[in-house]
Short mmCIF file of C-alpha atoms in Angstrom, two decimals:
data_model
loop_
_atom_site.label_atom_id
_atom_site.label_comp_id
_atom_site.label_asym_id
_atom_site.label_seq_id
_atom_site.Cartn_x
_atom_site.Cartn_y
_atom_site.Cartn_z
CA ALA A 1 3.57 -15.22 -4.27
CA GLN A 2 0.30 -14.05 -4.98
CA THR A 3 -0.62 -12.00 -7.85
CA VAL A 4 -2.74 -8.99 -8.35
CA THR A 5 -4.11 -7.45 -11.91
CA GLN A 6 -6.15 -4.08 -12.55
CA SER A 7 -6.31 -4.32 -16.24
CA GLN A 8 -7.01 -1.05 -16.20
CA PRO A 9 -4.20 1.58 -15.96
CA GLU A 10 -7.05 4.78 -16.48
CA MET A 11 -10.78 5.28 -16.07
CA SER A 12 -13.32 8.30 -16.15
CA VAL A 13 -16.88 9.06 -14.76
CA GLN A 14 -18.64 11.89 -14.92
CA GLU A 15 -20.27 13.14 -11.65
CA ALA A 16 -22.64 11.88 -9.76
CA GLU A 17 -22.33 8.44 -12.39
CA THR A 18 -21.29 5.27 -10.85
CA VAL A 19 -17.99 3.48 -12.15
CA THR A 20 -16.26 0.11 -11.13
CA LEU A 21 -13.03 -0.30 -11.19
CA SER A 22 -11.43 -4.26 -11.96
CA CYS A 23 -9.76 -6.50 -9.95
CA THR A 24 -8.26 -10.10 -10.22
CA TYR A 25 -5.82 -12.35 -7.88
CA ASP A 26 -4.21 -15.44 -8.70
CA THR A 27 -3.77 -17.61 -5.29
CA SER A 28 -4.07 -21.52 -3.92
CA GLU A 29 -4.81 -20.00 -0.79
CA SER A 30 -8.73 -20.33 0.36
CA ASP A 31 -8.48 -17.83 3.43
CA TYR A 32 -7.26 -13.80 2.64
CA TYR A 33 -8.40 -10.57 2.72
CA LEU A 34 -8.55 -8.36 -0.01
CA PHE A 35 -8.46 -5.02 0.40
CA TRP A 36 -9.36 -1.16 -1.88
CA TYR A 37 -7.07 1.66 -0.91
CA LYS A 38 -7.44 5.20 -2.24
CA GLN A 39 -4.21 7.22 -3.12
CA PRO A 40 -5.09 10.97 -4.04
CA PRO A 41 -2.82 13.51 -5.18
CA SER A 42 -1.78 14.24 -1.22
CA ARG A 43 -0.35 10.62 -2.49
CA GLN A 44 -1.90 9.33 1.35
CA MET A 45 -2.93 5.93 0.63
CA ILE A 46 -6.18 5.92 2.52
CA LEU A 47 -8.17 2.54 3.07
CA VAL A 48 -11.57 2.37 0.78
CA ILE A 49 -13.29 -1.14 1.73
CA ARG A 50 -12.14 -4.87 2.96
CA GLN A 51 -13.32 -7.46 2.44
CA GLU A 52 -12.82 -11.21 4.46
CA ALA A 53 -12.52 -14.33 2.33
CA TYR A 54 -14.13 -16.22 4.17
CA LYS A 55 -17.35 -13.60 3.72
CA GLN A 56 -20.27 -14.50 0.63
CA GLN A 57 -21.65 -11.10 1.59
CA ASN A 58 -20.34 -8.14 -0.25
CA ALA A 59 -18.35 -5.25 1.60
CA THR A 60 -20.19 -2.14 1.06
CA GLU A 61 -18.68 1.60 2.95
CA ASN A 62 -21.50 4.64 2.30
CA ARG A 63 -21.04 4.96 -1.88
CA PHE A 64 -18.31 2.30 -1.92
CA SER A 65 -19.04 -1.51 -2.88
CA VAL A 66 -17.94 -4.28 -4.21
CA ASN A 67 -18.43 -7.16 -6.08
CA PHE A 68 -16.60 -10.67 -4.62
CA GLN A 69 -16.21 -13.32 -7.21
CA LYS A 70 -14.08 -16.08 -4.94
CA ALA A 71 -14.65 -18.65 -7.73
CA ALA A 72 -14.07 -16.45 -10.83
CA LYS A 73 -10.90 -14.39 -8.31
CA SER A 74 -12.26 -11.53 -8.60
CA PHE A 75 -12.49 -8.26 -7.10
CA SER A 76 -13.74 -5.37 -8.60
CA LEU A 77 -15.07 -1.85 -6.71
CA LYS A 78 -18.23 0.61 -7.42
CA ILE A 79 -18.52 3.71 -6.50
CA SER A 80 -21.79 5.36 -6.78
CA ASP A 81 -22.70 8.89 -7.06
CA SER A 82 -18.82 9.79 -8.15
CA GLN A 83 -17.51 12.65 -6.45
CA LEU A 84 -14.82 14.93 -7.38
CA GLY A 85 -12.90 14.25 -4.17
CA ASP A 86 -13.11 10.54 -5.75
CA ALA A 87 -10.45 11.25 -8.02
CA ALA A 88 -7.43 9.35 -6.90
CA MET A 89 -5.09 6.38 -7.89
CA TYR A 90 -6.93 3.44 -6.91
CA PHE A 91 -5.07 -0.17 -5.65
CA CYS A 92 -6.60 -3.29 -5.33
CA ALA A 93 -4.41 -5.52 -2.54
CA TYR A 94 -4.69 -9.34 -1.14
CA ARG A 95 -3.39 -10.68 1.82
CA SER A 96 -2.94 -13.85 3.27
CA ALA A 97 -4.69 -14.65 6.64
CA VAL A 98 -2.33 -17.49 7.24
CA ALA A 99 0.82 -17.03 5.53
CA GLY A 100 2.88 -13.79 6.66
CA ASN A 101 1.39 -10.19 6.82
CA GLN A 102 2.57 -8.87 3.60
CA PHE A 103 0.16 -7.19 1.06
CA TYR A 104 0.24 -7.54 -2.53
CA PHE A 105 -0.73 -4.60 -4.48
CA GLY A 106 -2.14 -4.20 -8.49
CA THR A 107 -0.74 -1.77 -10.47
CA GLY A 108 -3.48 1.10 -9.64
CA THR A 109 -6.17 3.02 -11.83
CA SER A 110 -6.48 6.00 -12.07
CA LEU A 111 -9.61 7.47 -11.64
CA THR A 112 -10.63 10.96 -13.12
CA VAL A 113 -14.05 12.61 -12.11
CA ILE A 114 -15.02 15.42 -14.54
CA PRO A 115 -17.30 17.64 -13.50
CA ASP B 1 -4.46 8.61 17.27
CA ALA B 2 -1.41 10.16 15.30
CA GLY B 3 -1.45 8.11 12.72
CA VAL B 4 1.77 6.52 11.70
CA ILE B 5 4.14 9.07 11.37
CA GLN B 6 7.35 9.54 8.54
CA SER B 7 9.15 12.33 8.30
CA PRO B 8 10.96 13.96 6.89
CA ARG B 9 8.28 14.15 4.38
CA HIS B 10 10.38 15.53 1.28
CA GLU B 11 14.63 14.78 1.10
CA VAL B 12 16.37 16.20 -1.56
CA THR B 13 20.01 14.46 -1.61
CA GLU B 14 23.35 13.92 -3.81
CA MET B 15 24.79 10.66 -5.20
CA GLY B 16 26.76 9.29 -2.40
CA GLN B 17 25.40 10.53 0.61
CA GLU B 18 23.63 8.92 3.57
CA VAL B 19 19.79 9.23 3.80
CA THR B 20 17.49 7.65 7.08
CA LEU B 21 14.30 7.95 6.35
CA ARG B 22 12.19 7.27 9.70
CA CYS B 23 8.84 6.00 11.03
CA LYS B 24 7.08 5.65 14.30
CA PRO B 25 3.96 3.47 14.01
CA ILE B 26 0.77 3.33 15.79
CA SER B 27 0.70 2.43 19.20
CA GLY B 28 -0.15 -1.22 19.91
CA HIS B 29 0.40 -1.99 16.18
CA ASN B 30 2.59 -4.96 15.81
CA SER B 31 3.98 -5.07 12.36
CA LEU B 32 5.93 -2.55 10.52
CA PHE B 33 6.47 -2.37 6.77
CA TRP B 34 8.37 -0.46 4.13
CA TYR B 35 7.53 0.36 0.81
CA ARG B 36 9.04 2.09 -2.21
CA GLN B 37 6.53 3.46 -4.42
CA THR B 38 7.58 4.27 -8.30
CA MET B 39 5.85 5.03 -11.37
CA MET B 40 7.85 2.08 -13.09
CA ARG B 41 7.39 -0.68 -10.26
CA GLY B 42 4.17 0.12 -8.74
CA LEU B 43 4.56 -0.37 -4.71
CA GLU B 44 7.22 -2.52 -3.69
CA LEU B 45 7.75 -3.94 -0.15
CA LEU B 46 11.11 -3.84 0.83
CA ILE B 47 10.76 -5.50 4.69
CA TYR B 48 8.41 -6.11 7.52
CA PHE B 49 8.82 -6.05 11.26
CA ASN B 50 6.86 -8.54 13.52
CA ASN B 51 6.99 -7.49 17.03
CA ASN B 52 10.36 -5.69 16.23
CA VAL B 53 12.06 -8.70 14.59
CA PRO B 54 13.01 -8.49 10.79
CA ILE B 55 10.51 -10.78 9.38
CA ASP B 56 11.29 -10.46 5.00
CA ASP B 57 13.69 -8.28 3.87
CA SER B 58 13.98 -10.16 0.23
CA GLY B 59 12.31 -6.92 -1.02
CA MET B 60 15.32 -4.88 -0.06
CA PRO B 61 17.35 -3.95 -3.16
CA GLU B 62 20.76 -4.08 -2.48
CA ASP B 63 22.84 -3.99 0.41
CA ARG B 64 22.99 -0.62 0.50
CA PHE B 65 19.60 -0.61 2.23
CA SER B 66 19.26 -1.54 5.51
CA ALA B 67 16.43 -0.86 8.22
CA LYS B 68 16.31 -1.25 11.91
CA MET B 69 13.38 -0.86 14.05
CA PRO B 70 15.03 -0.67 17.86
CA ASN B 71 11.85 -0.84 19.82
CA ALA B 72 7.79 -0.70 19.19
CA SER B 73 7.31 2.93 18.74
CA PHE B 74 10.44 3.42 16.03
CA SER B 75 11.64 2.22 12.65
CA THR B 76 14.40 3.96 10.09
CA LEU B 77 15.41 2.83 6.86
CA LYS B 78 18.79 3.58 5.62
CA ILE B 79 20.36 3.89 2.35
CA GLN B 80 23.87 4.34 2.19
CA PRO B 81 25.36 4.92 -0.50
CA SER B 82 22.44 6.92 -2.31
CA GLU B 83 22.02 6.57 -5.95
CA PRO B 84 19.49 8.43 -8.19
CA ARG B 85 17.73 5.13 -8.96
CA ASP B 86 16.82 5.34 -5.53
CA SER B 87 14.51 8.24 -5.93
CA ALA B 88 10.95 7.11 -4.92
CA VAL B 89 8.13 7.82 -2.43
CA TYR B 90 9.18 5.72 0.59
CA PHE B 91 6.32 4.60 2.71
CA CYS B 92 6.11 2.59 5.91
CA ALA B 93 2.79 1.51 7.14
CA SER B 94 1.83 -0.46 10.42
CA SER B 95 -0.92 -3.15 11.12
CA PRO B 96 -2.09 -4.15 14.55
CA GLY B 97 -2.84 -7.66 12.50
CA PRO B 98 -4.86 -9.19 9.40
CA HIS B 99 -6.81 -5.88 8.76
CA GLY B 100 -6.28 -3.21 6.78
CA TYR B 101 -2.31 -1.31 7.13
CA THR B 102 -2.52 2.12 8.42
CA PHE B 103 0.06 3.82 5.85
CA GLY B 104 2.16 7.00 6.97
CA SER B 105 2.16 10.18 4.06
CA GLY B 106 5.47 9.23 2.96
CA THR B 107 8.91 10.55 2.26
CA ARG B 108 9.63 11.89 -1.17
CA LEU B 109 12.99 10.80 -1.65
CA THR B 110 14.86 12.87 -4.62
CA VAL B 111 18.50 12.15 -5.52
CA VAL B 112 20.60 13.88 -7.84
#
Protein backbone atom coordinates (compact mmCIF):
# COMPACT_ATOMS: atom_id res chain seq x y z
CA ALA A 1 0.00 0.00 0.00
CA GLN A 2 1.07 3.53 -0.60
CA THR A 3 2.19 5.57 2.38
CA VAL A 4 1.83 9.28 2.93
CA THR A 5 3.99 11.03 5.51
CA GLN A 6 3.43 14.41 7.09
CA SER A 7 6.40 15.03 9.33
CA GLN A 8 5.10 18.21 10.97
CA PRO A 9 2.39 17.41 13.55
CA GLU A 10 2.00 21.12 14.34
CA MET A 11 2.84 24.38 12.62
CA SER A 12 2.12 27.99 13.37
CA VAL A 13 2.16 31.12 11.26
CA GLN A 14 1.63 34.80 11.85
CA GLU A 15 -1.43 36.26 10.21
CA ALA A 16 -0.62 37.59 6.71
CA GLU A 17 2.58 35.57 6.54
CA THR A 18 3.37 32.51 4.43
CA VAL A 19 3.64 28.94 5.67
CA THR A 20 4.59 25.69 3.96
CA LEU A 21 3.30 22.29 5.03
CA SER A 22 5.32 19.24 4.02
CA CYS A 23 4.18 15.93 2.60
CA THR A 24 6.07 13.00 1.15
CA TYR A 25 4.69 9.79 -0.27
CA ASP A 26 5.90 6.42 -1.35
CA THR A 27 4.66 4.76 -4.51
CA SER A 28 5.88 2.72 -7.44
CA GLU A 29 3.14 4.04 -9.69
CA SER A 30 3.66 6.75 -12.28
CA ASP A 31 0.09 7.93 -12.60
CA TYR A 32 -1.71 9.21 -9.53
CA TYR A 33 -3.37 12.18 -7.87
CA LEU A 34 -2.37 14.15 -4.83
CA PHE A 35 -4.61 16.25 -2.65
CA TRP A 36 -4.61 18.56 0.32
CA TYR A 37 -7.68 18.54 2.55
CA LYS A 38 -8.48 20.99 5.32
CA GLN A 39 -10.37 20.00 8.46
CA PRO A 40 -11.40 22.98 10.62
CA PRO A 41 -12.86 22.53 14.12
CA SER A 42 -16.26 21.96 12.53
CA ARG A 43 -14.66 18.62 11.40
CA GLN A 44 -15.88 19.02 7.83
CA MET A 45 -13.23 17.75 5.39
CA ILE A 46 -12.74 20.33 2.65
CA LEU A 47 -10.75 19.83 -0.53
CA VAL A 48 -8.14 22.57 -0.80
CA ILE A 49 -6.17 21.65 -3.90
CA ARG A 50 -5.50 18.77 -6.29
CA GLN A 51 -2.48 17.82 -8.41
CA GLU A 52 -2.36 15.30 -11.22
CA ALA A 53 1.00 13.54 -11.32
CA TYR A 54 1.26 13.79 -15.11
CA LYS A 55 1.13 17.57 -14.94
CA GLN A 56 4.43 19.33 -14.43
CA GLN A 57 2.83 22.64 -13.58
CA ASN A 58 2.15 23.15 -9.90
CA ALA A 59 -1.51 23.61 -9.00
CA THR A 60 -2.69 26.87 -7.48
CA GLU A 61 -5.98 27.91 -5.91
CA ASN A 62 -5.98 31.55 -4.86
CA ARG A 63 -3.71 31.77 -1.79
CA PHE A 64 -2.95 28.06 -1.87
CA SER A 65 -0.27 26.54 -4.07
CA VAL A 66 1.73 23.35 -4.14
CA ASN A 67 5.32 22.45 -4.85
CA PHE A 68 5.14 19.08 -6.54
CA GLN A 69 8.46 17.30 -6.92
CA LYS A 70 7.67 13.98 -8.58
CA ALA A 71 11.16 12.54 -8.50
CA ALA A 72 11.53 13.36 -4.85
CA LYS A 73 7.94 12.23 -4.12
CA SER A 74 7.27 15.45 -2.35
CA PHE A 75 4.07 17.50 -2.33
CA SER A 76 4.16 20.56 -0.10
CA LEU A 77 1.38 23.09 0.41
CA LYS A 78 2.10 26.80 0.59
CA ILE A 79 -0.43 29.13 2.14
CA SER A 80 0.20 32.78 1.37
CA ASP A 81 -1.23 35.74 3.25
CA SER A 82 -2.43 33.44 6.03
CA GLN A 83 -5.81 34.23 7.53
CA LEU A 84 -7.36 33.27 10.84
CA GLY A 85 -9.79 31.05 8.96
CA ASP A 86 -6.90 28.95 7.69
CA ALA A 87 -6.43 27.48 11.15
CA ALA A 88 -7.23 23.79 10.82
CA MET A 89 -5.82 20.30 10.42
CA TYR A 90 -4.39 19.76 6.97
CA PHE A 91 -4.22 16.30 5.45
CA CYS A 92 -2.19 15.25 2.45
CA ALA A 93 -3.69 12.40 0.43
CA TYR A 94 -2.69 10.10 -2.42
CA ARG A 95 -4.95 8.34 -4.88
CA SER A 96 -3.91 5.93 -7.58
CA ALA A 97 -5.10 6.66 -11.11
CA VAL A 98 -5.08 3.02 -12.10
CA ALA A 99 -5.64 0.79 -9.09
CA GLY A 100 -8.66 1.28 -6.90
CA ASN A 101 -10.37 4.39 -5.73
CA GLN A 102 -9.24 4.68 -2.18
CA PHE A 103 -7.29 7.57 -0.77
CA TYR A 104 -4.29 7.17 1.47
CA PHE A 105 -4.09 9.96 4.01
CA GLY A 106 -1.21 11.34 6.01
CA THR A 107 -1.51 11.85 9.76
CA GLY A 108 -2.18 15.55 9.40
CA THR A 109 -0.58 18.86 10.36
CA SER A 110 -2.33 21.14 12.82
CA LEU A 111 -1.95 24.75 11.68
CA THR A 112 -2.34 27.61 14.12
CA VAL A 113 -2.65 31.16 12.83
CA ILE A 114 -1.45 33.79 15.26
CA PRO A 115 -3.23 37.16 15.11
CA ASP B 1 -26.42 20.13 -4.54
CA ALA B 2 -26.83 19.23 -0.85
CA GLY B 3 -23.52 17.43 -0.66
CA VAL B 4 -22.97 14.16 1.13
CA ILE B 5 -25.50 13.84 3.93
CA GLN B 6 -24.75 11.84 7.05
CA SER B 7 -26.98 11.12 9.98
CA PRO B 8 -26.99 11.32 12.87
CA ARG B 9 -24.41 14.01 13.51
CA HIS B 10 -23.85 12.77 17.05
CA GLU B 11 -24.64 9.41 18.59
CA VAL B 12 -24.18 8.34 22.17
CA THR B 13 -24.95 4.75 22.96
CA GLU B 14 -24.28 2.16 25.62
CA MET B 15 -21.86 -0.65 25.14
CA GLY B 16 -23.53 -3.66 23.57
CA GLN B 17 -26.14 -1.69 21.68
CA GLU B 18 -26.52 -1.69 17.92
CA VAL B 19 -25.56 1.48 16.12
CA THR B 20 -26.51 2.38 12.55
CA LEU B 21 -24.91 5.26 10.70
CA ARG B 22 -26.45 6.54 7.49
CA CYS B 23 -25.12 8.21 4.38
CA LYS B 24 -26.66 9.72 1.27
CA PRO B 25 -24.02 10.32 -1.41
CA ILE B 26 -24.10 13.01 -4.03
CA SER B 27 -26.32 12.06 -6.94
CA GLY B 28 -24.25 10.75 -9.83
CA HIS B 29 -21.26 9.77 -7.72
CA ASN B 30 -20.60 6.09 -8.31
CA SER B 31 -18.13 5.49 -5.49
CA LEU B 32 -18.86 5.64 -1.78
CA PHE B 33 -16.41 5.33 1.09
CA TRP B 34 -16.66 4.90 4.83
CA TYR B 35 -13.77 6.22 6.94
CA ARG B 36 -13.13 6.24 10.66
CA GLN B 37 -11.11 9.00 12.29
CA THR B 38 -9.46 8.73 15.70
CA MET B 39 -6.63 10.62 17.33
CA MET B 40 -4.53 7.48 17.59
CA ARG B 41 -5.01 6.06 14.09
CA GLY B 42 -5.97 9.05 11.97
CA LEU B 43 -8.22 8.43 8.97
CA GLU B 44 -8.79 4.77 8.24
CA LEU B 45 -10.68 3.44 5.24
CA LEU B 46 -13.23 0.89 6.40
CA ILE B 47 -14.93 -0.05 3.15
CA TYR B 48 -15.76 1.33 -0.24
CA PHE B 49 -18.37 0.66 -2.90
CA ASN B 50 -18.35 1.12 -6.66
CA ASN B 51 -21.77 1.19 -8.28
CA ASN B 52 -23.30 -0.11 -5.03
CA VAL B 53 -20.99 -3.14 -4.94
CA PRO B 54 -18.52 -3.53 -2.05
CA ILE B 55 -15.03 -3.53 -3.55
CA ASP B 56 -12.70 -3.54 -0.57
CA ASP B 57 -13.78 -4.20 3.01
CA SER B 58 -10.36 -5.13 4.33
CA GLY B 59 -10.42 -2.13 6.63
CA MET B 60 -13.49 -3.27 8.50
CA PRO B 61 -12.05 -3.97 11.95
CA GLU B 62 -14.06 -7.05 12.81
CA ASP B 63 -17.29 -8.90 12.25
CA ARG B 64 -19.15 -6.49 14.48
CA PHE B 65 -18.97 -4.01 11.62
CA SER B 66 -21.07 -4.32 8.49
CA ALA B 67 -21.94 -1.98 5.64
CA LYS B 68 -24.57 -2.03 2.96
CA MET B 69 -25.45 0.00 -0.08
CA PRO B 70 -28.88 -1.15 -1.25
CA ASN B 71 -29.09 1.55 -3.92
CA ALA B 72 -27.13 4.43 -5.39
CA SER B 73 -28.53 6.95 -2.96
CA PHE B 74 -28.13 5.29 0.41
CA SER B 75 -25.61 3.43 2.51
CA THR B 76 -25.44 2.27 6.11
CA LEU B 77 -22.65 1.31 8.46
CA LYS B 78 -23.74 -0.87 11.34
CA ILE B 79 -21.90 -1.81 14.51
CA GLN B 80 -23.38 -4.65 16.53
CA PRO B 81 -22.58 -4.93 19.37
CA SER B 82 -20.84 -1.62 19.94
CA GLU B 83 -17.83 -1.25 22.24
CA PRO B 84 -16.17 1.80 23.81
CA ARG B 85 -13.18 1.45 21.47
CA ASP B 86 -15.52 2.09 18.53
CA SER B 87 -15.85 5.69 19.67
CA ALA B 88 -14.67 7.85 16.78
CA VAL B 89 -15.85 10.15 14.03
CA TYR B 90 -17.19 8.18 11.07
CA PHE B 91 -17.08 9.87 7.69
CA CYS B 92 -18.86 8.96 4.52
CA ALA B 93 -17.48 10.30 1.23
CA SER B 94 -18.52 9.97 -2.38
CA SER B 95 -16.68 10.46 -5.63
CA PRO B 96 -17.58 10.52 -9.33
CA GLY B 97 -14.17 9.26 -10.38
CA PRO B 98 -10.48 9.68 -9.64
CA HIS B 99 -10.77 13.27 -8.54
CA GLY B 100 -11.34 14.43 -5.01
CA TYR B 101 -13.79 12.98 -2.60
CA THR B 102 -16.64 15.00 -1.19
CA PHE B 103 -16.97 14.22 2.48
CA GLY B 104 -20.03 14.34 4.66
CA SER B 105 -19.97 16.17 7.97
CA GLY B 106 -19.29 12.98 9.87
CA THR B 107 -21.00 11.20 12.75
CA ARG B 108 -19.35 11.46 16.14
CA LEU B 109 -19.99 8.18 17.89
CA THR B 110 -19.50 7.80 21.62
CA VAL B 111 -19.94 4.39 23.17
CA VAL B 112 -20.14 4.45 26.96
